[in-house]
Amino acid sequence: MDYFNYSRRQANEVYVGATPMGGANPIRIQSMTNTVTMDTEACVEQAKRIINAGGEYVRLTTQGVREAENLKNINTCLRAQGYNTPLIADIHFNPKAADAAALYAEKVRINPGNYVDAARTFKKLEYTDEEYAQEIQKIRDRFVPFLNICKENHTAIRLGVNHGSLSDRIMSRYGDTPAGMVESCMEFLRICVDEHFSDVVISIKASNTVVMVKTVRLLVEEMDKEGMAFPLHLGVTEAGNGEDGRIKSALGIGALLADGLGDTIRVSLSEAPEAEIPVAKKLVDYIMQRKDHPYIPGGVAPEFNYTNPSRRVTAAVGNVGGEHLPVVISARLDKNYEVSSQFKPDYIYCGQALPENREEGIGYIVDANVWNEEPNTYPAFNTEQLIGLHQMKADRKFLFTTYMGLNEEAVACLRLHPEVVIIAQSNHPNRLGEYRGLVHQMMNQGLKNPVVFFQLYQEKELEDLQLKSAADMGALIFDGFCDGILLYNHGGAIADTKVDETAFGILQAGRIRTSKTEYISCPGCGRTLYDLESTIARIKAATSHLKGLKIGIMGCIVNGPGEMADADYGYVGAGRGKISLYKRKECIKKNIPEEQAVEKLIQLIKDNGDYIEK
């Protein structure tokens, strides 16, 4: 793999109805209905809205054989109205439903975690190698007849592994790890290969973006070892809604798309399904602009591990680098700028706004904590001003440089000045490639200076800024390179406060700095047992001021306890109009009436000492 230059991974072509994916086909966009699958009219109307928005595949939940058989009616109605978009059946726990769905859907998604294995209970199971082999044989015995039905009906399948629904069998042998998720998938893929069934698409998803990206990278490596090239479906599960859902999705999906991985995507938002489509299209279109970009020469540092990265070792410069959390530098000239305590930047780059009695530089970076008093001021300079670096007395200095600007003179200077923080710049169409090139060069030269990434945009819409900046930062964060971010939107079309909130949101989505409550909320589907959007709004209204809590809001039990296992509290649909509340993996209260559940959740948070009043 070329870490510095964009090219798409060459995957097998898989036909899904009349809309193939993989191969030389474009990256396909899809969504999933949240209507009840037995309600033919509602499903048809929602599918049409998804398709009219640009969706190329429509997925429907298929809990049982009745729902699977009703796909025939939904398909017939859509075709009669001129819609030929392929339908995908989504199966959990019910192989018989998968068999039936293969007759009427163009693709069937099954979950390796619950297709044959029992529902997850978090129990530790012990297997001898012989017993484990017998469990794999059980999968083969049940899976092969399904593959034969798919062969006969030209039905594609998706192996959809979810972090939240790994089986107890996999968990017991591999733990709650990316390696376990990959093996859960590979068990089924090996059977497909043995049976000469190639119409297979794979997804490995998680609400934790770090787990999701690491696992997909590992899966591709494992497939390469075994000579497989199945296409990939990308998504971040339970990403949430609003800006959180967009930033988290763009960070995870964008990081993989930027490395050429992915043949279809779904941006899972806790909103109307058709709202997902334009977001996904923007993300794909932005990444695809890198195609055929000017070549970036780069040398990979020997210590870098793409599938199991760790944070790059740096020497701390004040509170930048070392073991410190990544910093946020805000670009502005207004010293009367006010921010909330949640999103206060660490530094402010203020250009030449403080010229009196300051050391020469292209500008100044000040400590934001004392901005309205006498600020601690640090020089910001570029590689053309290196000659003056030796005379600068400040205990920390900020060097703006591009990858190509990091020449022999600059490297020699940085060796003598560990107090310099690099602010990486790029105007390249593939700025990720140049930023990776710069950091890898520093690693190859043994330089320990921290690196802050300067991300410059000229966006009029906040959503566009969120998607592009998150996509550009994703791989840098997951590679372990991010000591900070300087996010600047030129032109003032978006409020400075929103730009800063986006920077903090990116760091939180990458799990490297927490500044607010994190919501792990599913997008909803036909299994959802309550009004998801209004419930999320009520929970956010009561808890958004809390810092550092993770709250899971799940429509049903399928991925509930598993996907939100690292959440502090969980709100899970248990039955029609009934809610169960969790503290981490433990169910604390069962079957609470929906109208009382939000208040009961807040009380549970208070009872455990995790709530503060606004």
Coordinates of C-alpha atoms in Angstrom, one line a residue:
M1 CA 0.0 0.0 0.0
D2 CA 1.2 3.5 -0.8
Y3 CA 0.5 5.7 2.3
F4 CA 1.3 8.9 0.4
N5 CA -0.6 8.7 -2.9
Y6 CA -4.3 8.0 -3.4
S7 CA -5.4 5.0 -5.4
R8 CA -8.5 2.8 -5.0
R9 CA -8.1 -0.8 -3.8
Q10 CA -8.9 -3.2 -6.6
A11 CA -11.9 -5.3 -5.3
N12 CA -13.8 -8.0 -7.1
E13 CA -16.9 -6.9 -8.9
V14 CA -20.1 -8.1 -7.3
Y15 CA -23.5 -7.8 -8.9
V16 CA -26.3 -6.5 -6.7
G17 CA -29.3 -6.7 -9.0
A18 CA -28.5 -4.4 -11.9
T19 CA -26.2 -2.1 -9.8
P20 CA -22.8 -3.7 -9.5
M21 CA -20.2 -2.6 -7.0
G22 CA -16.5 -3.1 -6.6
G23 CA -14.2 -3.4 -9.6
A24 CA -14.2 -0.2 -11.7
N25 CA -17.7 0.9 -10.5
P26 CA -18.2 4.1 -8.5
I27 CA -18.5 4.0 -4.7
R28 CA -22.1 3.3 -4.1
I29 CA -24.4 5.2 -1.7
Q30 CA -27.0 3.5 0.4
S31 CA -29.4 3.9 3.3
M32 CA -31.9 1.8 5.4
T33 CA -35.6 2.3 6.0
N34 CA -36.9 2.7 9.5
T35 CA -40.5 1.6 8.7
V36 CA -42.1 -1.6 9.7
T37 CA -41.3 -4.1 6.9
M38 CA -44.9 -5.6 7.0
D39 CA -46.2 -2.1 6.1
T40 CA -45.7 -2.3 2.3
E41 CA -46.9 1.2 1.5
A42 CA -44.8 2.9 4.2
C43 CA -41.7 1.0 3.0
V44 CA -42.3 1.8 -0.6
E45 CA -42.8 5.5 0.0
Q46 CA -39.7 5.7 2.2
A47 CA -37.6 3.7 -0.3
K48 CA -38.7 6.2 -3.0
R49 CA -37.5 9.1 -0.9
I50 CA -34.1 7.4 -0.4
I51 CA -33.8 6.6 -4.1
N52 CA -34.9 10.1 -5.1
A53 CA -32.2 11.6 -2.9
G54 CA -29.6 9.5 -4.7
G55 CA -29.5 6.2 -2.8
E56 CA -28.3 3.3 -5.0
Y57 CA -29.3 0.5 -2.6
V58 CA -32.1 0.4 0.0
R59 CA -31.9 -1.9 3.0
L60 CA -34.9 -3.1 5.0
T61 CA -34.9 -5.0 8.4
T62 CA -36.2 -8.5 8.0
Q63 CA -36.9 -10.0 11.5
G64 CA -38.7 -13.1 10.3
V65 CA -40.0 -15.1 7.4
R66 CA -43.2 -13.0 7.1
E67 CA -41.1 -9.8 6.7
A68 CA -38.8 -11.6 4.2
E69 CA -41.7 -12.7 2.1
N70 CA -43.2 -9.2 2.1
L71 CA -40.1 -8.0 0.4
K72 CA -41.7 -9.5 -2.8
N73 CA -44.6 -7.1 -2.4
I74 CA -42.4 -4.1 -1.7
N75 CA -40.2 -5.0 -4.7
T76 CA -43.1 -5.4 -7.0
C77 CA -44.6 -2.0 -6.0
L78 CA -41.3 -0.2 -6.5
R79 CA -40.8 -1.8 -9.9
A80 CA -44.3 -1.0 -11.0
Q81 CA -43.5 2.7 -10.3
G82 CA -40.3 2.6 -12.3
Y83 CA -37.9 2.2 -9.4
N84 CA -35.3 -0.6 -10.1
T85 CA -33.0 0.1 -7.2
P86 CA -31.8 -3.1 -5.5
L87 CA -33.3 -4.0 -2.2
I88 CA -31.2 -5.5 0.6
A89 CA -32.7 -7.7 3.4
D90 CA -31.1 -7.2 6.9
I91 CA -31.1 -10.4 9.0
H92 CA -30.3 -11.0 12.6
F93 CA -30.7 -14.3 14.6
N94 CA -32.9 -16.0 11.9
P95 CA -31.3 -18.1 9.2
K96 CA -34.8 -19.2 7.9
A97 CA -35.6 -15.5 7.3
A98 CA -32.3 -15.2 5.3
D99 CA -33.3 -18.3 3.2
A100 CA -36.7 -16.7 2.4
A101 CA -35.2 -13.2 1.8
A102 CA -32.8 -14.6 -0.8
L103 CA -35.8 -15.3 -3.0
Y104 CA -37.0 -11.7 -3.1
A105 CA -34.1 -9.3 -2.3
E106 CA -31.1 -8.6 -4.5
K107 CA -28.8 -8.9 -1.5
V108 CA -29.1 -10.4 2.0
R109 CA -27.1 -9.1 4.9
I110 CA -26.3 -11.7 7.6
N111 CA -24.5 -11.0 10.9
P112 CA -21.8 -13.7 11.6
G113 CA -22.2 -12.9 15.3
N114 CA -25.7 -14.2 15.5
Y115 CA -26.4 -16.2 12.3
V116 CA -25.7 -19.6 13.9
D117 CA -24.1 -18.6 17.3
A118 CA -26.5 -17.9 20.1
A119 CA -27.3 -14.3 21.1
R120 CA -24.5 -12.6 23.0
T121 CA -24.7 -12.9 26.8
F122 CA -21.1 -11.8 27.7
K123 CA -20.5 -15.3 29.1
K124 CA -16.9 -16.7 29.1
L125 CA -17.0 -20.0 27.3
E126 CA -14.2 -22.6 27.2
Y127 CA -13.6 -24.7 24.0
T128 CA -11.0 -27.3 23.2
D129 CA -9.6 -27.0 19.6
E130 CA -11.8 -30.0 18.7
E131 CA -14.9 -28.4 20.2
Y132 CA -14.1 -25.1 18.4
A133 CA -13.8 -26.9 15.1
Q134 CA -17.2 -28.5 15.7
E135 CA -18.7 -25.0 16.1
I136 CA -17.2 -24.0 12.8
Q137 CA -18.7 -27.1 11.2
K138 CA -22.2 -26.1 12.6
I139 CA -21.7 -22.8 10.8
R140 CA -20.8 -24.5 7.5
D141 CA -23.8 -26.9 7.8
R142 CA -26.2 -24.0 8.1
F143 CA -24.5 -21.5 5.8
V144 CA -23.8 -23.7 2.7
P145 CA -27.6 -24.3 2.1
F146 CA -28.1 -20.6 2.2
L147 CA -25.3 -20.0 -0.3
N148 CA -26.9 -22.5 -2.6
I149 CA -30.2 -20.6 -2.5
C150 CA -28.3 -17.4 -3.3
K151 CA -26.4 -19.1 -6.2
E152 CA -29.7 -20.3 -7.7
N153 CA -31.4 -16.9 -7.4
H154 CA -28.3 -14.7 -8.3
T155 CA -28.6 -13.1 -4.8
A156 CA -25.5 -11.3 -3.4
I157 CA -24.8 -11.4 0.3
R158 CA -23.2 -9.1 2.8
L159 CA -21.3 -10.4 5.8
G160 CA -22.0 -7.7 8.3
V161 CA -19.9 -7.9 11.4
N162 CA -20.8 -5.5 14.2
H163 CA -18.6 -4.8 17.2
G164 CA -21.7 -4.8 19.3
S165 CA -22.8 -8.3 18.4
L166 CA -19.8 -10.5 18.4
S167 CA -20.7 -14.0 19.7
D168 CA -19.7 -15.3 23.1
R169 CA -17.7 -17.9 21.2
I170 CA -15.5 -15.4 19.4
M171 CA -15.3 -13.2 22.5
S172 CA -14.1 -16.1 24.6
R173 CA -11.3 -17.0 22.3
Y174 CA -10.2 -13.6 20.9
G175 CA -11.6 -11.1 23.4
D176 CA -13.4 -7.9 22.4
T177 CA -10.7 -7.1 19.8
P178 CA -10.3 -6.2 16.2
A179 CA -8.7 -9.6 15.7
G180 CA -11.9 -11.2 17.0
M181 CA -14.0 -9.1 14.6
V182 CA -11.8 -10.1 11.7
E183 CA -11.9 -13.8 12.5
S184 CA -15.7 -13.7 12.9
C185 CA -15.8 -12.5 9.3
M186 CA -13.0 -14.8 7.9
E187 CA -14.8 -17.9 9.2
F188 CA -17.6 -17.2 6.8
L189 CA -15.4 -15.9 4.0
R190 CA -13.4 -19.1 3.9
I191 CA -16.6 -21.1 3.5
C192 CA -17.6 -18.8 0.6
V193 CA -14.3 -19.4 -1.1
D194 CA -14.5 -23.2 -0.5
E195 CA -18.0 -23.1 -2.1
H196 CA -16.9 -20.9 -5.0
F197 CA -19.4 -18.2 -4.0
S198 CA -17.9 -14.8 -4.9
D199 CA -20.9 -12.5 -4.8
V200 CA -19.9 -11.3 -1.3
V201 CA -19.6 -7.9 0.2
I202 CA -18.1 -7.3 3.7
S203 CA -18.7 -4.8 6.4
I204 CA -17.0 -4.5 9.8
K205 CA -18.5 -1.7 11.8
A206 CA -18.3 -0.2 15.3
S207 CA -19.5 3.0 17.0
N208 CA -15.9 3.5 18.2
T209 CA -14.1 5.0 15.2
V210 CA -10.7 3.8 16.4
V211 CA -12.0 0.2 16.5
M212 CA -13.8 0.5 13.2
V213 CA -10.8 1.9 11.2
K214 CA -8.2 -0.5 12.9
T215 CA -10.4 -3.5 12.2
V216 CA -11.1 -2.7 8.5
R217 CA -7.3 -2.1 8.0
L218 CA -6.6 -5.5 9.6
L219 CA -9.3 -7.2 7.6
V220 CA -7.8 -6.0 4.3
E221 CA -4.4 -7.2 5.4
E222 CA -5.8 -10.6 6.3
M223 CA -7.7 -10.9 3.1
D224 CA -4.6 -10.1 1.1
K225 CA -2.7 -12.8 2.9
E226 CA -5.4 -15.3 1.8
G227 CA -5.8 -14.1 -1.7
M228 CA -9.2 -12.5 -1.3
A229 CA -10.4 -9.2 -2.8
F230 CA -14.0 -8.9 -1.7
P231 CA -15.5 -5.4 -1.8
L232 CA -16.0 -3.4 1.3
H233 CA -19.1 -1.7 2.8
L234 CA -18.0 1.1 5.2
G235 CA -19.9 2.7 8.0
V236 CA -19.7 3.9 11.6
T237 CA -22.6 2.4 13.6
E238 CA -24.6 4.4 16.1
A239 CA -22.8 7.6 14.9
G240 CA -25.6 9.8 16.2
N241 CA -27.3 12.8 14.7
G242 CA -26.5 16.4 13.9
E243 CA -22.9 17.6 13.9
D244 CA -21.7 14.6 16.0
G245 CA -23.1 12.1 13.6
R246 CA -21.5 13.9 10.6
I247 CA -18.1 14.4 12.2
K248 CA -17.9 10.9 13.5
S249 CA -18.9 9.3 10.2
A250 CA -16.6 11.5 8.1
L251 CA -13.7 10.8 10.4
G252 CA -14.1 7.0 10.3
I253 CA -15.4 6.5 6.8
G254 CA -13.2 9.3 5.4
A255 CA -10.0 7.8 6.9
L256 CA -10.6 4.5 5.0
L257 CA -11.8 6.1 1.8
A258 CA -8.7 8.3 1.8
D259 CA -6.6 5.1 1.7
G260 CA -8.6 3.8 -1.3
L261 CA -10.7 1.4 0.8
G262 CA -14.5 1.1 0.4
D263 CA -16.9 0.2 -2.4
T264 CA -20.2 1.3 -0.8
I265 CA -20.9 3.5 2.2
R266 CA -23.7 4.2 4.5
V267 CA -23.6 7.3 6.8
S268 CA -25.8 6.1 9.8
L269 CA -27.5 9.1 11.2
S270 CA -30.3 9.2 13.8
E271 CA -32.4 11.1 11.3
A272 CA -34.7 10.4 8.4
P273 CA -33.0 7.9 6.2
E274 CA -33.1 10.1 3.1
A275 CA -31.0 12.7 5.1
E276 CA -28.1 10.3 5.1
I277 CA -27.7 10.3 1.3
P278 CA -26.5 13.9 0.6
V279 CA -24.0 13.6 3.5
A280 CA -22.6 10.4 2.0
K281 CA -22.4 11.8 -1.5
K282 CA -20.5 14.9 -0.3
L283 CA -18.0 12.7 1.6
V284 CA -17.4 10.4 -1.4
D285 CA -17.2 13.3 -3.9
Y286 CA -14.6 15.1 -1.7
I287 CA -12.3 12.1 -1.3
M288 CA -12.6 11.3 -5.1
Q289 CA -11.2 14.7 -5.9
R290 CA -7.8 13.2 -5.0
K291 CA -7.8 10.9 -8.0
D292 CA -4.7 11.3 -10.3
H293 CA -3.2 13.9 -8.0
P294 CA 0.5 15.0 -8.4
Y295 CA 2.9 12.4 -7.1
I296 CA 4.1 12.7 -3.4
P297 CA 7.5 11.1 -2.7
G298 CA 7.5 9.6 0.7
G299 CA 9.5 7.1 2.8
V300 CA 7.7 4.9 5.4
A301 CA 9.2 5.0 8.9
P302 CA 10.3 1.5 9.9
E303 CA 8.6 1.8 13.3
F304 CA 5.2 2.7 11.8
N305 CA 2.5 0.0 12.0
Y306 CA -0.5 0.7 9.9
T307 CA -2.8 -2.0 11.3
N308 CA -1.8 -1.5 14.9
P309 CA -0.6 2.1 15.3
S310 CA 0.4 3.8 18.5
R311 CA 0.9 7.5 19.2
R312 CA 4.1 8.9 17.8
V313 CA 6.7 9.5 20.5
T314 CA 7.4 13.2 20.8
A315 CA 9.1 15.5 23.3
A316 CA 6.7 17.8 25.1
V317 CA 6.9 21.5 24.3
G318 CA 5.0 23.1 27.1
N319 CA 1.6 21.4 26.9
V320 CA 2.0 20.3 23.3
G321 CA 3.1 16.7 22.5
G322 CA 4.6 14.2 24.9
E323 CA 1.8 12.7 27.0
H324 CA -0.4 15.8 26.7
L325 CA -3.8 15.8 25.1
P326 CA -3.8 17.2 21.5
V327 CA -4.2 20.9 21.5
V328 CA -6.6 23.2 19.7
I329 CA -5.2 26.3 18.1
S330 CA -7.8 28.9 17.0
A331 CA -7.0 31.4 14.3
R332 CA -8.5 34.9 14.9
L333 CA -7.7 38.5 15.5
D334 CA -10.5 39.5 17.8
K335 CA -9.2 39.6 21.4
N336 CA -12.7 40.1 22.8
Y337 CA -13.7 36.7 21.5
E338 CA -15.7 34.7 24.0
V339 CA -16.1 30.9 24.1
S340 CA -17.9 28.4 26.3
S341 CA -15.7 26.6 28.8
Q342 CA -16.2 23.3 26.9
F343 CA -14.7 24.6 23.7
K344 CA -12.0 27.0 24.8
P345 CA -8.9 26.7 22.6
D346 CA -5.5 26.2 24.1
Y347 CA -3.8 28.7 21.9
I348 CA -4.8 31.5 19.5
Y349 CA -2.9 32.3 16.4
C350 CA -3.4 36.1 16.0
G351 CA -1.1 37.0 13.1
Q352 CA 0.6 40.3 13.6
A353 CA -2.0 41.6 16.1
L354 CA 0.6 41.9 18.9
P355 CA 3.7 43.5 17.4
E356 CA 4.9 45.6 20.3
N357 CA 8.1 44.3 22.0
R358 CA 7.7 40.9 20.4
E359 CA 10.3 38.7 18.7
E360 CA 10.2 38.7 14.9
G361 CA 8.1 36.2 13.2
I362 CA 5.3 35.8 10.7
G363 CA 2.8 36.1 13.5
Y364 CA 2.2 35.2 17.1
I365 CA 0.5 32.4 19.0
V366 CA -0.7 33.3 22.5
D367 CA -1.9 31.2 25.4
A368 CA -5.6 31.4 25.3
N369 CA -6.0 30.9 29.0
V370 CA -4.7 34.4 29.6
W371 CA -5.9 36.0 26.4
N372 CA -7.7 38.9 28.1
E373 CA -4.9 39.6 30.5
E374 CA -1.2 39.9 29.5
P375 CA -0.8 36.9 27.3
N376 CA 2.1 34.5 27.1
T377 CA 3.2 35.1 23.5
Y378 CA 5.2 32.7 21.3
P379 CA 6.7 33.5 17.9
A380 CA 5.3 31.8 14.8
F381 CA 7.7 31.7 11.8
N382 CA 8.4 29.8 8.6
T383 CA 11.3 28.0 7.1
E384 CA 12.6 31.2 5.4
Q385 CA 13.2 32.6 8.9
L386 CA 15.2 29.8 10.3
I387 CA 18.3 31.9 10.5
G388 CA 16.7 33.9 13.3
L389 CA 15.6 30.9 15.3
H390 CA 18.8 30.8 17.4
Q391 CA 18.1 34.3 18.7
M392 CA 14.6 33.7 19.7
K393 CA 14.3 33.3 23.5
A394 CA 10.8 32.0 24.0
D395 CA 10.5 28.6 25.6
R396 CA 8.3 27.4 22.8
K397 CA 8.2 28.4 19.1
F398 CA 5.9 27.4 16.3
L399 CA 7.3 26.6 12.8
F400 CA 4.9 26.7 9.9
T401 CA 6.2 24.3 7.2
T402 CA 5.2 22.2 4.3
Y403 CA 6.5 18.7 3.6
M404 CA 8.8 20.1 0.9
G405 CA 9.9 22.8 3.2
L406 CA 11.3 20.3 5.6
N407 CA 14.7 20.3 3.8
E408 CA 18.2 19.5 5.2
E409 CA 18.6 22.9 6.7
A410 CA 15.2 22.7 8.5
V411 CA 16.0 19.2 9.8
A412 CA 19.4 20.2 11.1
C413 CA 17.8 23.2 12.8
L414 CA 15.1 21.2 14.5
R415 CA 17.7 18.8 15.9
L416 CA 19.1 21.7 17.8
H417 CA 15.7 23.1 18.8
P418 CA 13.4 20.6 20.5
E419 CA 11.4 23.5 21.8
V420 CA 9.9 24.0 18.3
V421 CA 6.3 22.8 17.5
I422 CA 5.7 22.0 13.8
I423 CA 2.5 23.4 12.3
A424 CA 2.2 21.4 9.1
Q425 CA 0.8 23.1 6.1
S426 CA -0.4 21.8 2.7
N427 CA -2.1 23.0 -0.4
H428 CA -1.8 19.7 -2.2
P429 CA -5.0 18.0 -3.5
N430 CA -4.1 15.1 -1.3
R431 CA -3.0 17.0 1.8
L432 CA -3.2 13.7 3.9
G433 CA -0.4 12.3 1.7
E434 CA 1.8 15.4 2.3
Y435 CA 1.1 15.4 6.0
R436 CA 2.0 11.7 6.3
G437 CA 5.1 12.4 4.2
L438 CA 6.2 15.1 6.6
V439 CA 5.6 13.1 9.8
H440 CA 7.3 10.0 8.3
Q441 CA 10.3 12.1 7.3
M442 CA 10.5 13.4 10.9
M443 CA 10.4 9.9 12.2
N444 CA 13.1 8.8 9.8
Q445 CA 15.3 11.7 10.9
G446 CA 14.8 10.9 14.6
L447 CA 13.0 14.3 15.2
K448 CA 10.7 14.4 18.3
N449 CA 9.1 17.8 17.7
P450 CA 5.3 17.7 18.1
V451 CA 3.2 18.3 15.0
V452 CA 0.0 20.3 14.8
F453 CA -2.0 20.1 11.5
F454 CA -3.2 23.3 9.9
Q455 CA -6.4 22.6 8.0
L456 CA -7.5 25.5 5.9
Y457 CA -10.9 25.7 4.1
Q458 CA -13.2 28.3 2.5
E459 CA -16.6 26.8 3.2
K460 CA -20.0 28.6 3.3
E461 CA -21.9 25.7 5.0
L462 CA -21.0 24.3 8.4
E463 CA -21.8 20.7 7.3
D464 CA -19.2 21.0 4.5
L465 CA -16.5 22.2 6.9
Q466 CA -17.4 19.4 9.3
L467 CA -17.2 16.6 6.7
K468 CA -14.1 17.8 4.9
S469 CA -12.0 18.6 8.0
A470 CA -13.0 15.4 9.7
A471 CA -12.2 13.4 6.6
D472 CA -8.8 15.1 6.3
M473 CA -7.9 14.5 10.0
G474 CA -9.2 10.9 10.3
A475 CA -6.2 9.0 9.1
L476 CA -3.7 11.3 10.8
I477 CA -5.5 10.7 14.2
F478 CA -5.7 6.9 13.7
D479 CA -2.1 6.8 12.6
G480 CA -1.1 8.3 15.9
F481 CA 0.3 11.5 14.5
C482 CA -1.9 14.3 15.9
D483 CA -0.5 16.5 18.6
G484 CA -3.0 19.2 17.8
I485 CA -5.2 20.9 15.1
L486 CA -5.4 24.4 13.8
L487 CA -8.7 24.6 11.9
Y488 CA -9.4 27.8 10.0
N489 CA -12.2 28.6 7.6
H490 CA -11.2 31.6 5.5
G491 CA -13.8 34.2 4.7
G492 CA -15.9 34.3 7.9
A493 CA -18.9 32.5 6.4
I494 CA -19.0 30.3 9.5
A495 CA -18.8 31.6 13.1
D496 CA -15.4 31.2 14.8
T497 CA -17.1 29.5 17.7
K498 CA -18.5 26.8 15.3
V499 CA -15.1 26.3 13.8
D500 CA -13.6 25.7 17.2
E501 CA -16.4 23.4 18.2
T502 CA -15.7 21.4 15.0
A503 CA -12.0 21.1 16.0
F504 CA -12.9 19.8 19.4
G505 CA -15.6 17.5 17.9
I506 CA -13.0 15.9 15.6
L507 CA -10.6 15.2 18.5
Q508 CA -13.5 13.6 20.4
A509 CA -14.7 11.5 17.5
G510 CA -11.2 10.2 17.2
R511 CA -11.2 9.3 20.9
I512 CA -8.1 11.4 21.7
R513 CA -9.7 14.3 23.6
T514 CA -13.0 14.6 25.3
S515 CA -14.8 17.9 25.7
K516 CA -18.5 17.1 25.9
T517 CA -21.0 14.3 26.3
E518 CA -20.8 11.6 23.6
Y519 CA -24.0 10.0 22.3
I520 CA -23.9 6.6 20.8
S521 CA -27.2 6.5 19.0
C522 CA -28.4 4.2 16.3
P523 CA -30.0 5.4 13.1
G524 CA -33.3 3.5 13.6
C525 CA -34.8 0.7 11.5
G526 CA -38.0 -1.4 11.4
R527 CA -36.9 -2.9 14.7
T528 CA -36.8 0.4 16.6
L529 CA -39.3 0.3 19.5
Y530 CA -39.8 4.0 20.3
D531 CA -39.6 7.5 18.7
L532 CA -35.8 7.7 18.3
E533 CA -35.3 11.3 17.2
S534 CA -37.5 12.9 19.8
T535 CA -36.0 10.8 22.5
I536 CA -32.4 11.7 21.5
A537 CA -33.5 15.4 21.6
R538 CA -34.9 15.1 25.1
I539 CA -31.8 13.2 26.4
K540 CA -29.4 15.7 24.8
A541 CA -31.4 18.6 26.3
A542 CA -30.9 17.2 29.8
T543 CA -27.3 16.0 29.5
S544 CA -25.4 18.0 26.8
H545 CA -23.7 20.2 29.4
L546 CA -22.0 17.2 31.0
K547 CA -18.4 16.6 30.1
G548 CA -16.9 13.2 29.5
L549 CA -20.0 10.9 29.7
K550 CA -20.9 8.5 27.0
I551 CA -24.6 7.7 26.7
G552 CA -25.9 5.0 24.4
I553 CA -29.4 5.4 22.9
M554 CA -30.4 2.2 21.1
G555 CA -33.6 1.4 19.3
C556 CA -33.6 -2.3 20.1
I557 CA -31.5 -5.1 21.7
V558 CA -29.7 -6.3 18.6
N559 CA -26.6 -4.2 19.1
G560 CA -27.7 -2.5 22.2
P561 CA -25.5 -3.8 25.1
G562 CA -22.7 -4.7 22.9
E563 CA -22.3 -1.6 20.8
M564 CA -22.6 0.7 23.8
A565 CA -20.4 -1.6 26.1
D566 CA -18.0 1.2 26.7
A567 CA -20.8 3.8 27.3
D568 CA -21.4 4.9 30.9
Y569 CA -25.2 4.7 30.5
G570 CA -27.5 3.1 28.1
Y571 CA -31.2 3.6 27.0
V572 CA -32.4 0.5 25.0
G573 CA -35.7 -0.4 23.5
A574 CA -36.9 -3.6 25.2
G575 CA -40.4 -3.9 23.7
R576 CA -43.0 -1.7 22.1
G577 CA -43.1 1.4 24.4
K578 CA -40.8 -0.3 26.9
I579 CA -37.2 0.8 27.8
S580 CA -34.4 -0.9 29.7
L581 CA -31.7 1.2 31.3
Y582 CA -28.0 0.1 31.6
K583 CA -25.0 1.1 33.5
R584 CA -22.2 -0.1 31.2
K585 CA -23.1 -3.7 30.4
E586 CA -25.4 -4.2 33.3
C587 CA -29.1 -3.8 32.9
I588 CA -30.3 -1.8 36.0
K589 CA -34.0 -1.2 35.2
K590 CA -36.1 -3.3 32.8
N591 CA -39.3 -2.6 30.8
I592 CA -39.8 1.0 32.0
P593 CA -42.7 2.8 30.3
E594 CA -41.3 5.0 27.5
E595 CA -43.0 8.1 28.9
Q596 CA -41.0 7.7 32.2
A597 CA -37.7 6.5 30.8
V598 CA -35.8 9.7 30.1
E599 CA -36.5 11.0 33.6
K600 CA -35.4 7.6 35.1
L601 CA -32.2 7.7 33.0
I602 CA -31.3 11.2 34.4
Q603 CA -32.1 9.9 37.9
L604 CA -29.8 6.9 37.4
I605 CA -27.0 9.3 36.3
K606 CA -27.6 11.4 39.4
D607 CA -27.7 8.4 41.7
N608 CA -24.2 7.4 40.5
G609 CA -22.8 10.9 41.1
D610 CA -22.2 11.7 37.4
Y611 CA -24.7 14.6 37.1
I612 CA -24.1 18.2 37.7
E613 CA -26.7 20.9 37.3
K614 CA -26.5 23.3 34.4

